[in-house]
Amino acid sequence: MTTEGYGSHRWGMAIDLDRCTGCQACVVACQAENNIPLNFEDRFDRSRAFEWIRVERYWEGEFPDVKARFMPILCQHCNNAPCEPVCPVFATYHNSEGLNVQVYNRCVGTRYCANGCPYQVRFFNYWEPVWPESLRNHLNPDVTVRSRGIMEKCTFCIQRIRRGARQAARENREIQDGEIQPACVQACPTQTLNFGDWNDPESRINQMKNNDRSYTLLPHLETDPNVVYLAKVDPHKEVTHHAEAESGVH
Amino acid sequence: MKLNRREFLALAGKSSAGAVIFAACGIPEQELLIQSPVDMPEDLVRGEDAWYATTWGDGGNGDGMIVRVMQGRAKKVAGNPDFPVNLGKQSLRYDATLQMLYHPDRVAEPMLRHSKGGNLSGTSWGNAERRMLSALDGSNGRLVVVTNPLRGHVGWVSTRFAETFNGRHVNFDPLEQGVLHNAVRKMFGTNQLPDFDLGRSQTILSFGADWLSTWISPVRLGMKYGEFRGQSERGYMIHAEPRMSMTAANADRWLSPNPGTEGHLALGMARLIIDQGWASAGEVNAFHAAVPAGILDGYALEDVASRTGVSADRIREAAERFATHRPSVAFGGGSAAAHTNGSFNLAAIYALNFLVGAVGAEGGITLNPESPLAEIPASATGASFEAWERELAEWRAGNINTVIIHGVDLVHSLPRSVDVPGALANVPNVIAFGTVMNDTMAQADLVLPEKTFLEDWGTHVPEPAPGYQVVGFQQPVVGPTVTQDGAGLTSDARSFGDMLLWASGGAIGASNMRELTERAAGELFDMNRASDSVNAPNASLFLGGVLQRGGWWDTQSQTDQSAAPEALGAGADPEFSDTSALGDGRDFFLQPFQSHSLMEGQLAPTPWAQQAPDPMSSAVWDTWAEINNNTAEEMGIREGDVLYIRSSTGEVEVLAYPHPGVPPNVIGVPMGQGHDFGGRYAEERGANVLSILVDRKDAETGALAWAATRVRVLRAGRRKKLTKFEGNVEAFPVEPGVPLLIVAPGETAHEAEEANHHEYQRQFLGQNGTEPDDSH
Amino acid sequence: MQQRRTLDQPHTNRVLLNGQLNTPGWWLPTVLLLGVAVVAGLGVILFMIMQGLGVTGLGRPVFWGLFITTFVFWVGISHAGIMISAILRLTQAEWRRPVTRAAELLTVFSLLTALFFPLIHAGRPWRIAYWIVPYDFARGIWPNVRSPLIWDPVAISTYLTGSTLFLYVALLPDLGNLRDRTTGWKNALYTVLALGWRGNPRQWKLQTIGGILLSALMLPIFVSVHSIVSWDFAITPAVEGWHSTIFAPYFVIGAVHSGVSAVVTMMALMRWLWKWDDFIRPEHFDALARLLIVVATGWLGFTFLELIFAVYGLDAPEIALREMQIFQWPWNMLFLVFLFTGYIIPVTMWLFKSVRTNIALMFWTSILVNIGMWLERYLIIVPGLARKQPFVFSWEGYAPSIVEWAILAWSFAWVSFLMLLFSRFFPLVPLFEQKESQVFTTDVKIGRATVPAILREEE
Ligand SMILES: Nc1nc2c(c(=O)[nH]1)N[C@H]1C(S)=C(S)[C@@H](COP(=O)(O)OP(=O)(O)OC[C@H]3O[C@@H](n4cnc5c(=O)[nH]c(N)nc54)[C@H](O)[C@@H]3O)O[C@H]1N2
Ligand code: SF4
Ligand code: SF4
Ligand code: SF4
Ligand code: SF4
Ligand code: SF4
């Protein structure tokens, strides 16, 4: 992955698909942490539900030999983010720590970035987000409440990154690996989700990346994601041999 | 985990949450003393946040939580990183509790019904108190206190309170774990549910229980599952359950036995293991102590295959894997227990552990110690359905003057056939505590707004414990919520425990829950354990430490792991309710299942629970029926078709969601919806499958056999869009391994991608460039 | 072999200026009717901007829909102007003369309308205005020149400026003419607009040179505008069926197809409404139809090239997308309608001269073409989004809401409204061009065809 142009940190995630149970804890934790608009019935019916991190479920085969597979997907914070160049107003751009950030008050609502994003992790406020007065009590003061006409997406919980950095600075020490945990990572019971700094060679995510199950989503698009996946293991998968594979058409 | 303050700080520094518990640094003595934020005005003015530790007793097993509080408002709930049960991890349900706290429809003030059949109307606490006292006046010997299973001081108070009036304290649990406790008692001779050391198992063999999602201690088990998958030698998981639950979906091998035949399947495997000599003589003897050899006669592989509907090969494969790749562990519950032969099923399942020497072994089953607190049980379960039928008969007969209800929704959770409203109608004084109105409160004569666990004091002994003694401590993390206009409180709620203590007129010997909570800490301090989680020079600092860490635990307090099983009786076949008189339609085994977000309805009032996609169907905000896709096609059923699901005692209307993960003879319906009352987000939504369950019971315990109802399914001829997160295309990959890459053991991601790509191209050119058949 | 009256100049003036000097009776009611439609449409737009884009049928991943489709459609139509005026002028095709002005008008008005759609599409137009239009240093941050959404406004506003000038220069002689025939406030108006046109040789020379220069200058714009619009899609690798290298020429030629067809529609209307049978004659339709056959066939080639690329690439999501587009209801129906209206029906009919010279038939076929061309844009934009990348779990459909349809309808009412309004005050057929051609041309018989040819008096 590219490291040029980055400061001392380049945040990223490693996601082990072999651990994900599809429990949705990450999804709701994110919604709670990031003041994500409530997904009422019509939001789903109009395919406008907000899930900065979502769990996709794929079927394979038919009963009784059917498999269901779960896959958490969030903003991949691509180093070559196709969502960025298309934004006419730099409302979405790459920061010096590898984050694809979203400046709400610059966004003019063209939704071009959402078309540009191959991973479908961008969400548009077709309606003004509303909470009953009493539910506003649990809004997170560290996170802007968006308004209608604004694009939003996973921020890697930048507010937590900042808090962690401040905390470390106050105790003048380096940020320790695993100290900063985005809401989804902290919630995930199975440690499917792991957050860390690619620039720290010792970090857990770097160790995971060296696992030979590691891959990135849609590599042919050259988006160079900061999120790495570890393939799901299926002991019953029969391997198509290489020799056979080579004989395939090129 | 013995720590002095310095080490503790160091440890806390490692977990972001732990770190901010100490955000408010000052003089050490003050620092250790965490109070309720209500008494901490400085917390209100500073933008600093503080994380308070507490525990969620009502959430089933009593996980540890920390709550982020800012300016007097709870902002985020997370797992308590120090609490040994869930080590900082959580389920989606944790966050939803916050929306119970700030629910827009929280009961604001006491409500009184002046005469049966009249309406509930708001009243003052003064009147409410008078009404409660007068009710208790005439209730000597005719009082019943109903609560959810409580393993803490609230439970203790409830029991004492009932006793003061020579009444009864009865637990209620919609999916009572009585059968499970019974099986555990018989096999391992202990009252406490055991812990499962899955993180170090090589083979997991589970039956019926959706343990990754909802069963007994899902967060802990999920955590362990993560470790299980993370082992250098990858473990193998086998799960037997008729319907593909989230747990089944994560198994390496899913077996789908006919409902109620799980016990037969277990014994079939046992017999095979013994015949094949996959278990040592010692293990076989230990097993026979639990399952006499004679019982296995009827379990030749072929018979078992035909009885369970699982192919002989699959049974052999599973049995061999279980017996030969150790450490192994077998457990079960959920739908496997919810049959007329439920106790037999579970006993047979747990007995398997003797065959692989799993009891007390690494990667196996860990038996749990008793509660460290005198008088506070480490285990509690709802009274059996049978007991409840008797109880309700008493009520109906007018033998009961006052019923006090807390933490349960009897009307919603019990089958319509037992007519709870009818019973309540014959009780002169029904006093219901609650946060948001529910179907039972709506029937009460006196409704009392109750503090949520986030506003109240208490203790909870988690079950199952992590193998040693743990007591969770609950403290108020926020004060009462003031309305936006500052006019008053959103809810003038009081603590259930405090109210009972008050109404007992001092008979229980404590004035409020805070006092009891502190007393509990004192009791633990006096035990003066060397190996416990907090060490402090005096009781008050000890209390501070306990509140700060959200609990107390003693890692050296394991119990003796030797188990003396009670011999299992001959196996019985499951019996199901009758459908012959239900008119046209096709018969199915009804598999009700606990919603991963609403549970049986407790969290239905909260948007976050309502909007959390179901793991399998991704459906939200409604009630659906999971039906096999091919069966659906035969019956001309498409997604969103309204289905009538009829049992001999009732009918519900649900929307069809056909998918390949259901056997052709089974229909799965989630619990948790279908409330008449439940606040703006839950009311008049979906259907309540619990209401149509037929009164079949487990032969031994009399527990409700909630999976023993057979139903007849019929299309209503209407359609409605099924609200779900999944898009408008059946989600089969368009290209092998994209985007979700699957590798065989040892295969690298790169190899898999290559192979998939060639495979895909072959597919195509095989079909001369037309689209692959799975592209829609 | 048609008969053609040779007209004297006074007659020409009278007939061609009757729009301005003595308005036909149907004009007022029609304009009022359209006016009501336009106001109603603006009401709907206001409603949407107040309520939020929730009132549309858009969602995720189909973030773009009817509005962008219609934007592309109108930009396409706008290619009529330059095609007719500039290119045909430079190639000295005489038959173009009577229709040049109407074509240029259509260009200007359809561009104005097109510009409207990206604005309302974003939901809160004032934000676009605030962030994209003013390049100010106060905020110290400039719009992102890498984004096609910045290229678009640049290209289109250039085009708009060019066409307006073009239109105006060509209008000057007629304005002078009108000034001399009017009194009162109209006279005052024309006096100002005519910029002191006297029709002396120097002015004529300048006006002609200006016209030719502008035509030449417009040519690159002609190619660039729809190329750039096509890049809104072509540079988006994430969307199957968008990221195609052939998009620029594909869109341009498509634009010509729809633009020229729109001109045919308009010519028919002008001939009927103002009884200009003497000026807008069958051979004009014939010539345009011949041109269209070539253009349309070229365009169809690109359309199939697209599909071939899809299959050749064996890109799973793209195959899935084409599969949906061509085989799945309702897309398959739309696709058929698009093929038949956009090409098969009109082009096969145009092969017959009897059709090419039949005004009614030409009118209806040209309408068909633009139905097809609108569908083409829709079929390019929406299915790609509905089948975006291999995240099958997130694939979704799109059904435009009544609000979107209403705004689409509004755009047609709006353009016709402007055209009619214009026709009330300015001649739709340029008199001077008309007369110039009458001076220069006569019929020359080539084979069976009778074509206008230029006579130049030899020095
Ligand atoms: N021009 C002008 N300047 C003024 C004044 C004026 O009248 N005119 N008034 C002065 C006076 S009297 C005051 S008090 C100050 C007020 O000025 P500030 O102290 O800045 O108060 P706010 O700007 O209201 O709030 C600051 C931030 O706190 C965030 N916030 C809200 N709740 C929380 C929380 O729980 N935790 C944290 N960390 N942040 C939270 C808000 O979202 C906001 O972003 O302004 C002073 N400055
Ligand atoms: S995942 Fe999508 S939104 Fe995130 S950076 Fe990449 S392209 Fe942009
Ligand atoms: S929607 Fe907002 S962020 Fe996305 S491209 Fe448009 S302006 Fe930029
Ligand atoms: S305060 Fe926010 S909105 Fe205002 S200029 Fe700064 S960044 Fe922009
Ligand atoms: S990192 Fe933060 S913002 Fe991104 S998905 Fe996870 S919780 Fe949501
Ligand atoms: S929390 Fe973890 S295990 Fe659960 S769905 Fe999210 S990623 Fe998967």
Coordinates of C-alpha atoms in Angstrom, one line a residue, chain B residues 57-245:
Chain B
G57 CA -29.1 -7.9 35.0
D58 CA -32.4 -7.7 33.0
G59 CA -30.5 -8.5 29.8
G60 CA -30.4 -12.2 30.6
N61 CA -27.2 -13.2 32.1
G62 CA -25.9 -10.0 33.6
D63 CA -23.1 -8.7 31.4
G64 CA -20.8 -5.9 32.5
M65 CA -21.3 -2.5 30.9
I66 CA -19.7 0.9 30.9
V67 CA -21.7 3.9 30.0
R68 CA -20.3 7.2 28.6
V69 CA -21.9 10.1 30.4
M70 CA -21.6 13.7 29.4
Q71 CA -23.3 16.6 31.1
G72 CA -25.6 14.3 32.9
R73 CA -26.7 12.4 29.8
A74 CA -25.8 8.8 28.9
K75 CA -24.3 8.9 25.4
K76 CA -23.0 5.4 24.7
V77 CA -23.2 1.9 26.2
A78 CA -20.3 -0.5 25.7
G79 CA -19.0 -3.7 27.2
N80 CA -17.0 -3.3 30.4
P81 CA -13.4 -4.2 29.4
D82 CA -12.6 -5.4 33.0
F83 CA -15.7 -7.5 33.5
P84 CA -14.7 -11.1 33.2
V85 CA -17.9 -12.3 31.5
N86 CA -17.8 -10.1 28.4
L87 CA -14.4 -8.3 28.6
G88 CA -15.5 -5.1 26.8
K89 CA -17.5 -6.9 24.1
Q90 CA -21.2 -6.3 23.5
S91 CA -24.3 -7.2 21.6
L92 CA -26.5 -4.8 19.6
R93 CA -28.9 -5.0 22.5
Y94 CA -26.6 -3.0 24.8
D95 CA -27.0 0.1 22.8
A96 CA -30.8 -0.3 22.5
T97 CA -31.0 -0.1 26.3
L98 CA -30.1 3.6 26.0
Q99 CA -33.3 4.1 24.0
M100 CA -35.3 2.5 26.7
L101 CA -33.8 5.1 29.1
Y102 CA -34.7 8.0 26.8
H103 CA -37.8 6.5 25.2
P104 CA -40.2 9.2 24.2
D105 CA -43.1 7.2 25.5
R106 CA -41.7 6.4 29.0
V107 CA -44.5 6.2 31.5
A108 CA -44.3 9.7 33.0
E109 CA -46.3 9.3 36.2
P110 CA -48.2 6.7 38.2
M111 CA -51.5 5.6 36.6
L112 CA -54.6 4.4 38.4
R113 CA -57.6 2.4 37.3
H114 CA -60.5 3.3 39.6
S115 CA -62.6 0.3 38.7
K116 CA -62.0 -2.8 36.6
G117 CA -63.0 -2.1 33.1
G118 CA -62.4 1.6 33.7
N119 CA -59.5 3.6 32.1
L120 CA -56.0 4.2 33.5
S121 CA -55.5 7.8 34.4
G122 CA -52.5 9.7 35.7
T123 CA -52.2 10.3 39.4
S124 CA -49.7 11.5 42.1
W125 CA -47.2 9.2 43.8
G126 CA -49.0 10.1 47.0
N127 CA -52.2 8.5 45.7
A128 CA -50.3 5.6 44.2
E129 CA -48.6 4.9 47.5
R130 CA -51.9 5.0 49.3
R131 CA -53.4 2.6 46.7
M132 CA -50.5 0.2 47.0
L133 CA -50.7 0.1 50.8
S134 CA -54.4 -0.4 50.9
A135 CA -54.0 -3.2 48.4
L136 CA -51.4 -4.9 50.5
D137 CA -53.5 -4.5 53.6
G138 CA -55.9 -7.2 52.6
S139 CA -53.4 -9.3 50.9
N140 CA -51.9 -11.4 53.7
G141 CA -51.4 -14.9 52.2
R142 CA -53.0 -13.7 49.0
L143 CA -50.1 -11.8 47.4
V144 CA -48.0 -12.9 44.4
V145 CA -44.9 -11.0 43.2
V146 CA -44.0 -11.8 39.6
T147 CA -40.6 -10.9 38.2
N148 CA -38.2 -12.0 35.5
P149 CA -35.5 -14.5 36.9
L150 CA -33.4 -12.3 39.1
R151 CA -30.0 -13.4 40.5
G152 CA -29.3 -10.3 42.6
H153 CA -30.6 -8.2 45.5
V154 CA -33.8 -7.1 43.7
G155 CA -34.7 -10.8 43.5
W156 CA -33.9 -11.3 47.1
V157 CA -36.0 -8.2 48.0
S158 CA -38.9 -9.6 45.9
T159 CA -38.8 -12.9 47.7
R160 CA -38.5 -11.3 51.2
F161 CA -41.3 -8.9 50.3
A162 CA -43.6 -11.8 49.3
E163 CA -42.7 -13.6 52.5
T164 CA -43.6 -10.6 54.7
F165 CA -47.1 -11.0 53.4
N166 CA -47.0 -14.8 53.4
G167 CA -47.2 -14.6 49.7
R168 CA -45.2 -16.1 46.8
H169 CA -42.5 -14.7 44.6
V170 CA -42.8 -16.4 41.1
N171 CA -40.3 -16.0 38.3
F172 CA -41.4 -15.8 34.7
D173 CA -39.2 -16.4 31.7
P174 CA -40.9 -16.7 28.3
L175 CA -38.2 -19.1 27.1
E176 CA -37.7 -20.7 30.5
Q177 CA -34.4 -22.4 31.0
G178 CA -35.9 -24.9 33.4
V179 CA -35.2 -27.8 31.0
L180 CA -31.6 -26.7 30.6
H181 CA -31.1 -26.4 34.4
N182 CA -32.7 -29.8 34.9
A183 CA -30.4 -31.4 32.4
V184 CA -27.3 -29.8 33.8
R185 CA -28.4 -30.8 37.3
K186 CA -28.9 -34.4 36.2
M187 CA -25.7 -34.7 34.3
F188 CA -23.3 -32.6 36.3
G189 CA -25.1 -32.5 39.7
T190 CA -24.9 -28.7 39.8
N191 CA -27.5 -25.9 39.9
Q192 CA -25.3 -23.4 38.1
L193 CA -25.1 -23.5 34.3
P194 CA -21.6 -24.4 33.2
D195 CA -19.2 -22.3 31.2
F196 CA -17.9 -23.5 27.8
D197 CA -14.2 -23.2 27.1
L198 CA -14.8 -22.9 23.4
G199 CA -11.7 -20.8 22.8
R200 CA -9.6 -23.9 23.2
S201 CA -11.9 -26.5 21.7
Q202 CA -11.0 -28.3 18.5
T203 CA -14.6 -29.6 17.9
I204 CA -17.8 -27.9 19.0
L205 CA -21.0 -29.9 18.7
S206 CA -24.1 -27.9 19.6
F207 CA -27.8 -28.6 19.3
G208 CA -30.8 -26.3 19.0
A209 CA -29.4 -23.3 20.9
D210 CA -28.8 -20.1 18.8
W211 CA -25.8 -19.5 21.2
L212 CA -24.0 -17.0 19.0
S213 CA -27.0 -14.7 18.9
T214 CA -29.4 -15.1 21.8
W215 CA -28.8 -18.2 24.0
I216 CA -27.9 -17.8 27.7
S217 CA -24.6 -15.8 27.3
P218 CA -24.3 -14.8 23.7
V219 CA -21.7 -12.1 24.1
R220 CA -19.4 -14.3 26.1
L221 CA -20.0 -17.3 23.7
G222 CA -19.4 -15.0 20.7
M223 CA -16.1 -13.9 22.2
K224 CA -15.1 -17.5 22.8
Y225 CA -16.2 -18.3 19.2
G226 CA -13.8 -15.6 18.0
E227 CA -10.9 -17.3 19.9
F228 CA -12.0 -20.7 18.6
R229 CA -11.7 -19.4 15.0
G230 CA -8.4 -17.7 15.9
Q231 CA -6.6 -20.8 16.9
S232 CA -3.5 -21.8 14.9
E233 CA -5.1 -25.2 14.4
R234 CA -8.5 -24.2 13.1
G235 CA -11.3 -25.8 15.0
Y236 CA -14.4 -27.4 13.5
M237 CA -18.0 -26.6 14.5
I238 CA -21.0 -28.8 14.0
H239 CA -24.5 -27.4 14.8
A240 CA -27.7 -29.4 14.8
E241 CA -30.9 -27.4 14.5
P242 CA -33.9 -27.8 12.2
R243 CA -33.9 -24.2 11.0
M244 CA -30.7 -22.4 9.9
S245 CA -30.2 -19.9 12.7

